[in-house]
């Protein structure tokens, strides 16, 4: 019994020694590619942290690339952190950390309009400027929202594409991201209105959620095609969803019989456009979006703008922007990609 | 580490127990629990020096808020592991509670009523575990693997992948309120009360002594008058109740009710309890060690986050710590060339599975 | 050690309550007594119900293919976990092993262009086996419950996976077409993945049933002390069980990469519950020493068939995990009831014969 307890004691001591070693190695050698994604230290005090919905998402990899370029132009310090899954509250701990580190601006694409609200408020109280981009929170939780395109424009372009591709009649379904995603839900609402008003022969049979998870979106597509044998089209207003849906369809016997469109990135969709699975899809340039968001954050930090309507600032190579209603800056119109132009893009 | 303080006089006569006993200071200070507390102090000291922005009251504030659910669940988990059982379903009970709480609030229940309703849900979950373990006589590991899937599955079925994110602000603010100008959240007082209650139950009541007795030998405990079935039932009920409480806390803190809440929390809780010196075979442990264990893991995660190391690296660390704290006694015994009383992995696992 | 008759239940057949008048009736009774039979019937019921609601479920080319394809990866996991459970341990880390080997598969194709597909399969199996060896060594040498060890390694392996993969994801375009097409390829309308899974189960089930080594797993799980006293090499058996379980999870990881094509650091997250659930539902008792690999395989097929059938039946597939949990609990309660009944029966027959 005596050695037994001694053993436990020493064991604990050993475990603790290892702990300290692990923590030390963790804290000193940030060999982790996820966290300090090319952190560039500038000589100014400007530090901007990008917090996408989730890491490992090509769309956000591209927007962060634009953000990083902008911060480097401004001679600031850039960092990108984020959760591995796009859950409503998964960003909270990263917002807290940014507040603790006292970064000058936090540029975030919100997974939920309210769940991260209190954490963002605490960050603003601690003196961090908060810019949302791509997906907004409730207005009181941020200083500025950088909008990729207005919701009406995005909804309209998708409805137009699907009705073109299926001859303006038949059953369609929507494959969305997370059921809580602010931007997707807003677009879906507008799409439904547009369909009711202008496309009476198109019937929306179901909206399913793939959670921006590749496997889940893939399985949901399989289930949709199985459950609705007469389905003529799927609209996926999310880059992960459209790629998974196209990948399932390209190996299915429904290929060519069911249209898939929505929002996608050229690199993920290239093969499917070339092999005829997909005719046309739309998006904006996420790199420009990140670039603009970073400049907007910097303008807030140095006091060029306060976020109220009518303020103007210059965003490097993109030129001058004006803050619109609801503290919002608009990037521009969505862009359609198809066989003829997809080769010109690489993101 | 045997102590050699037997004097010459002692050698001249037959030795008594007293000659072998360790002095009081050694018995109180040289324990696993003290080692964990020392480790905690070292980690805090190291992080304060090496990690920017760590040494600030905002760190303490966030740390206390982050570890609250872990602390709450670690209390009943400690007692369950002391009896030689395990409960893997706590995080799933938390998720189900979170979802039911969210649905009640969304359905227009006043928050206090929804809290009571949710605690009842937690008790029911605990009762199901307890019933299957005590009345049906199934191994707790098998039962709680099943209920781990079932409870979270029900939570997913109820909410799917949606989340409920609108809660009355006066209630969500309650989780972020600080005591005066200190960096200590108001709700830490509630947690402190719970800790004291559980420490008293564990160390200063017959019921608590019964728990230790069951862990050391179920049969012996039966013969000495401990009601094993009833004790285990109460512990699983407590685990359900406090997991529900943690679920309510987490829901209000993040103002998010969803089925994925608390994913993986059971690992953190079990790791903290074992790291705090509670034996996986039951019958040995102390409350202050567990609390230190929870703080140690929380501090490591907080320091890593501040150093911009992702939470996933802390997973490696927590997983490794869990394995180390379980196998270290065996390794050290082996190094000393002493085998523990012959046993096989099978018999050890029987600690969980033994059922007459 | 056991008869080679195909219809005996492991480890020992129950004497039929009322011996049939002729061998045919007895054989039929024996078939219906077996857990595998009831699981197969359950699978057929689920398929029939879904097909009645929507004949696309079975009749369409995709429906039939998916019905066979979806369970194949889980069959491997369930069978691997079943081997460990038979030796009275458990392995929660299979999901993380699958994730790591799936990512490894993708990396091999990217870092070594032109690498033969067979080599990738072997690498995945070996990597999985090594991860299993770590589990096995910790459990066998430190003599601590496998549950805690594998809970720890489940998170540690997943963490390693995330640290290695970072935010990279592997896309189907990164892997050769011959490999990704394996995921949906069919031979005589049977998917290749299914064929691989079935061949593995046949080999391992034969080994467990008919070889001395295989029977030692059951001996160890039934009564570890007796096995030790009898002179079985307990450490070796434990190691082999965990290594095989890891290797199967590794193979499952390679197949996952072929099937889904896109792999990120969260691949396979949470599948351990379905894997263990499949084994337990298939009659592998968590207290060790009982069950067959076929049972585990059919258990996995049942769970996956239910998952595919739920949306067709108009139930959201979010309920799938709840079904898994309820079935696990039902299975262990059933095993307990059967064990008690057998115990009673043994006592009464003993009393009668003396």
mmCIF file of C-alpha atoms in Angstrom, chain B residues 35-209:
data_model
loop_
_atom_site.group_PDB
_atom_site.id
_atom_site.type_symbol
_atom_site.label_atom_id
_atom_site.label_comp_id
_atom_site.label_asym_id
_atom_site.label_seq_id
_atom_site.Cartn_x
_atom_site.Cartn_y
_atom_site.Cartn_z
ATOM 1 C CA UNK B 35 1.172 17.761 -6.278
ATOM 2 C CA UNK B 36 -1.735 18.885 -8.453
ATOM 3 C CA UNK B 37 -2.054 22.158 -6.542
ATOM 4 C CA UNK B 38 1.683 22.720 -6.916
ATOM 5 C CA UNK B 39 1.356 21.992 -10.621
ATOM 6 C CA UNK B 40 -1.462 24.531 -10.879
ATOM 7 C CA UNK B 41 0.678 27.182 -9.178
ATOM 8 C CA UNK B 42 3.584 26.422 -11.515
ATOM 9 C CA UNK B 43 1.413 26.613 -14.636
ATOM 10 C CA UNK B 44 -0.103 29.915 -13.525
ATOM 11 C CA UNK B 45 3.347 31.304 -12.741
ATOM 12 C CA UNK B 46 4.772 30.143 -16.048
ATOM 13 C CA UNK B 47 1.839 31.472 -18.060
ATOM 14 C CA UNK B 48 1.978 34.825 -16.285
ATOM 15 C CA UNK B 49 5.587 35.224 -17.360
ATOM 16 C CA UNK B 50 5.532 33.640 -20.784
ATOM 17 C CA UNK B 51 2.096 34.468 -22.161
ATOM 18 C CA UNK B 52 1.197 38.050 -23.018
ATOM 19 C CA UNK B 53 -1.970 39.392 -21.386
ATOM 20 C CA UNK B 54 -2.350 36.302 -19.164
ATOM 21 C CA UNK B 55 -1.784 38.065 -15.867
ATOM 22 C CA UNK B 56 -4.927 40.203 -15.832
ATOM 23 C CA UNK B 57 -8.241 40.064 -14.048
ATOM 24 C CA UNK B 58 -10.092 39.600 -17.357
ATOM 25 C CA UNK B 59 -8.272 36.253 -17.665
ATOM 26 C CA UNK B 60 -9.535 35.149 -14.269
ATOM 27 C CA UNK B 61 -13.037 36.323 -15.166
ATOM 28 C CA UNK B 62 -13.133 34.353 -18.425
ATOM 29 C CA UNK B 63 -11.485 31.340 -16.772
ATOM 30 C CA UNK B 64 -14.058 31.202 -13.991
ATOM 31 C CA UNK B 65 -16.880 31.488 -16.520
ATOM 32 C CA UNK B 66 -15.404 28.809 -18.774
ATOM 33 C CA UNK B 67 -14.807 26.212 -16.072
ATOM 34 C CA UNK B 68 -18.149 26.671 -14.303
ATOM 35 C CA UNK B 69 -19.938 23.854 -16.176
ATOM 36 C CA UNK B 70 -16.914 21.560 -15.768
ATOM 37 C CA UNK B 71 -16.760 22.261 -12.043
ATOM 38 C CA UNK B 72 -20.476 21.698 -11.567
ATOM 39 C CA UNK B 73 -20.398 18.295 -13.289
ATOM 40 C CA UNK B 74 -17.085 17.250 -11.731
ATOM 41 C CA UNK B 75 -18.711 17.248 -8.275
ATOM 42 C CA UNK B 76 -21.108 14.309 -8.802
ATOM 43 C CA UNK B 77 -18.656 12.648 -11.233
ATOM 44 C CA UNK B 78 -16.084 12.503 -8.422
ATOM 45 C CA UNK B 79 -18.526 10.600 -6.217
ATOM 46 C CA UNK B 80 -19.517 8.225 -9.019
ATOM 47 C CA UNK B 81 -15.886 7.406 -9.849
ATOM 48 C CA UNK B 82 -15.206 6.940 -6.127
ATOM 49 C CA UNK B 83 -17.755 4.111 -6.100
ATOM 50 C CA UNK B 84 -15.930 2.502 -9.027
ATOM 51 C CA UNK B 85 -18.597 3.414 -11.578
ATOM 52 C CA UNK B 86 -18.493 5.898 -14.441
ATOM 53 C CA UNK B 87 -21.003 8.189 -16.127
ATOM 54 C CA UNK B 88 -20.208 8.973 -19.746
ATOM 55 C CA UNK B 89 -23.610 10.498 -20.410
ATOM 56 C CA UNK B 90 -23.179 13.771 -18.474
ATOM 57 C CA UNK B 91 -22.393 15.892 -21.531
ATOM 58 C CA UNK B 92 -25.387 14.436 -23.345
ATOM 59 C CA UNK B 93 -27.652 15.214 -20.379
ATOM 60 C CA UNK B 94 -26.249 18.730 -20.531
ATOM 61 C CA UNK B 95 -27.146 18.944 -24.229
ATOM 62 C CA UNK B 96 -30.648 17.591 -23.716
ATOM 63 C CA UNK B 97 -31.194 19.997 -20.813
ATOM 64 C CA UNK B 98 -29.940 22.874 -22.907
ATOM 65 C CA UNK B 99 -32.352 21.971 -25.701
ATOM 66 C CA UNK B 100 -35.378 21.482 -23.431
ATOM 67 C CA UNK B 101 -34.575 24.701 -21.579
ATOM 68 C CA UNK B 102 -34.375 26.568 -24.873
ATOM 69 C CA UNK B 103 -37.653 25.084 -26.079
ATOM 70 C CA UNK B 104 -39.433 25.936 -22.841
ATOM 71 C CA UNK B 105 -38.252 29.533 -22.972
ATOM 72 C CA UNK B 106 -39.164 29.749 -26.651
ATOM 73 C CA UNK B 107 -42.566 28.301 -25.808
ATOM 74 C CA UNK B 108 -43.210 31.235 -23.531
ATOM 75 C CA UNK B 109 -42.457 29.692 -20.119
ATOM 76 C CA UNK B 110 -41.126 32.164 -17.586
ATOM 77 C CA UNK B 111 -37.421 31.500 -17.084
ATOM 78 C CA UNK B 112 -37.615 30.358 -13.419
ATOM 79 C CA UNK B 113 -40.252 27.796 -14.367
ATOM 80 C CA UNK B 114 -38.159 26.651 -17.332
ATOM 81 C CA UNK B 115 -35.174 26.210 -14.997
ATOM 82 C CA UNK B 116 -37.218 23.987 -12.686
ATOM 83 C CA UNK B 117 -38.582 22.039 -15.648
ATOM 84 C CA UNK B 118 -35.077 21.511 -16.997
ATOM 85 C CA UNK B 119 -33.750 20.306 -13.639
ATOM 86 C CA UNK B 120 -36.577 17.760 -13.661
ATOM 87 C CA UNK B 121 -35.452 16.622 -17.128
ATOM 88 C CA UNK B 122 -31.950 16.169 -15.738
ATOM 89 C CA UNK B 123 -33.280 14.176 -12.796
ATOM 90 C CA UNK B 124 -35.236 11.929 -15.150
ATOM 91 C CA UNK B 125 -32.089 11.272 -17.206
ATOM 92 C CA UNK B 126 -30.170 10.494 -14.010
ATOM 93 C CA UNK B 127 -32.998 8.235 -12.857
ATOM 94 C CA UNK B 128 -32.830 6.273 -16.120
ATOM 95 C CA UNK B 129 -29.071 5.731 -15.665
ATOM 96 C CA UNK B 130 -29.540 4.867 -12.003
ATOM 97 C CA UNK B 131 -32.406 2.468 -12.685
ATOM 98 C CA UNK B 132 -30.480 0.559 -15.347
ATOM 99 C CA UNK B 133 -27.358 0.333 -13.183
ATOM 100 C CA UNK B 134 -28.935 -0.499 -9.818
ATOM 101 C CA UNK B 135 -32.274 -2.199 -10.475
ATOM 102 C CA UNK B 136 -31.520 -3.976 -13.759
ATOM 103 C CA UNK B 137 -27.950 -4.542 -12.645
ATOM 104 C CA UNK B 138 -26.089 -3.497 -15.792
ATOM 105 C CA UNK B 139 -22.484 -2.241 -15.910
ATOM 106 C CA UNK B 140 -22.416 1.558 -15.731
ATOM 107 C CA UNK B 141 -20.002 1.806 -18.653
ATOM 108 C CA UNK B 142 -22.367 0.010 -21.023
ATOM 109 C CA UNK B 143 -25.408 1.880 -19.744
ATOM 110 C CA UNK B 144 -23.891 5.321 -20.034
ATOM 111 C CA UNK B 145 -22.452 4.650 -23.505
ATOM 112 C CA UNK B 146 -26.020 3.853 -24.511
ATOM 113 C CA UNK B 147 -27.592 6.835 -22.766
ATOM 114 C CA UNK B 148 -24.794 9.058 -24.051
ATOM 115 C CA UNK B 149 -26.033 8.323 -27.560
ATOM 116 C CA UNK B 150 -29.704 8.327 -26.593
ATOM 117 C CA UNK B 151 -29.845 11.628 -24.683
ATOM 118 C CA UNK B 152 -27.844 13.536 -27.262
ATOM 119 C CA UNK B 153 -29.820 11.810 -29.969
ATOM 120 C CA UNK B 154 -33.091 13.022 -28.454
ATOM 121 C CA UNK B 155 -31.612 16.515 -28.212
ATOM 122 C CA UNK B 156 -30.684 16.357 -31.897
ATOM 123 C CA UNK B 157 -34.066 14.987 -32.813
ATOM 124 C CA UNK B 158 -35.836 17.810 -30.980
ATOM 125 C CA UNK B 159 -33.826 20.676 -32.431
ATOM 126 C CA UNK B 160 -32.061 19.198 -35.436
ATOM 127 C CA UNK B 161 -29.221 21.491 -36.357
ATOM 128 C CA UNK B 162 -31.113 24.607 -35.466
ATOM 129 C CA UNK B 163 -30.325 26.558 -32.351
ATOM 130 C CA UNK B 164 -32.455 28.727 -30.109
ATOM 131 C CA UNK B 165 -30.570 31.934 -29.513
ATOM 132 C CA UNK B 166 -33.056 34.374 -28.045
ATOM 133 C CA UNK B 167 -33.176 34.487 -24.263
ATOM 134 C CA UNK B 168 -34.298 37.287 -21.963
ATOM 135 C CA UNK B 169 -31.344 39.609 -21.578
ATOM 136 C CA UNK B 170 -31.681 39.972 -17.792
ATOM 137 C CA UNK B 171 -31.020 36.231 -17.514
ATOM 138 C CA UNK B 172 -28.149 36.029 -19.974
ATOM 139 C CA UNK B 173 -26.567 39.042 -18.302
ATOM 140 C CA UNK B 174 -26.708 37.191 -14.998
ATOM 141 C CA UNK B 175 -23.970 34.867 -16.234
ATOM 142 C CA UNK B 176 -21.671 37.748 -17.108
ATOM 143 C CA UNK B 177 -22.269 39.923 -14.025
ATOM 144 C CA UNK B 178 -19.247 40.569 -11.831
ATOM 145 C CA UNK B 179 -19.080 40.994 -8.086
ATOM 146 C CA UNK B 180 -18.556 44.722 -7.667
ATOM 147 C CA UNK B 181 -15.349 45.772 -9.377
ATOM 148 C CA UNK B 182 -13.575 42.448 -9.005
ATOM 149 C CA UNK B 183 -13.076 40.133 -11.928
ATOM 150 C CA UNK B 184 -15.148 37.416 -10.301
ATOM 151 C CA UNK B 185 -18.484 36.413 -11.824
ATOM 152 C CA UNK B 186 -21.479 36.552 -9.480
ATOM 153 C CA UNK B 187 -22.434 32.960 -10.265
ATOM 154 C CA UNK B 188 -19.085 31.718 -8.922
ATOM 155 C CA UNK B 189 -20.670 32.149 -5.484
ATOM 156 C CA UNK B 190 -23.284 29.539 -6.404
ATOM 157 C CA UNK B 191 -20.547 27.197 -7.613
ATOM 158 C CA UNK B 192 -18.594 27.736 -4.392
ATOM 159 C CA UNK B 193 -21.668 26.819 -2.343
ATOM 160 C CA UNK B 194 -22.082 23.639 -4.385
ATOM 161 C CA UNK B 195 -18.426 22.735 -3.888
ATOM 162 C CA UNK B 196 -18.712 23.184 -0.132
ATOM 163 C CA UNK B 197 -21.898 21.103 0.017
ATOM 164 C CA UNK B 198 -20.302 18.267 -1.959
ATOM 165 C CA UNK B 199 -17.031 18.419 0.001
ATOM 166 C CA UNK B 200 -19.002 18.102 3.235
ATOM 167 C CA UNK B 201 -21.092 15.209 1.893
ATOM 168 C CA UNK B 202 -17.979 13.441 0.650
ATOM 169 C CA UNK B 203 -15.659 13.868 3.597
ATOM 170 C CA UNK B 204 -17.815 14.468 6.661
ATOM 171 C CA UNK B 205 -20.964 12.355 6.443
ATOM 172 C CA UNK B 206 -21.772 8.653 6.812
ATOM 173 C CA UNK B 207 -23.176 8.766 3.288
ATOM 174 C CA UNK B 208 -19.800 9.938 2.015
ATOM 175 C CA UNK B 209 -17.932 7.272 3.943
#
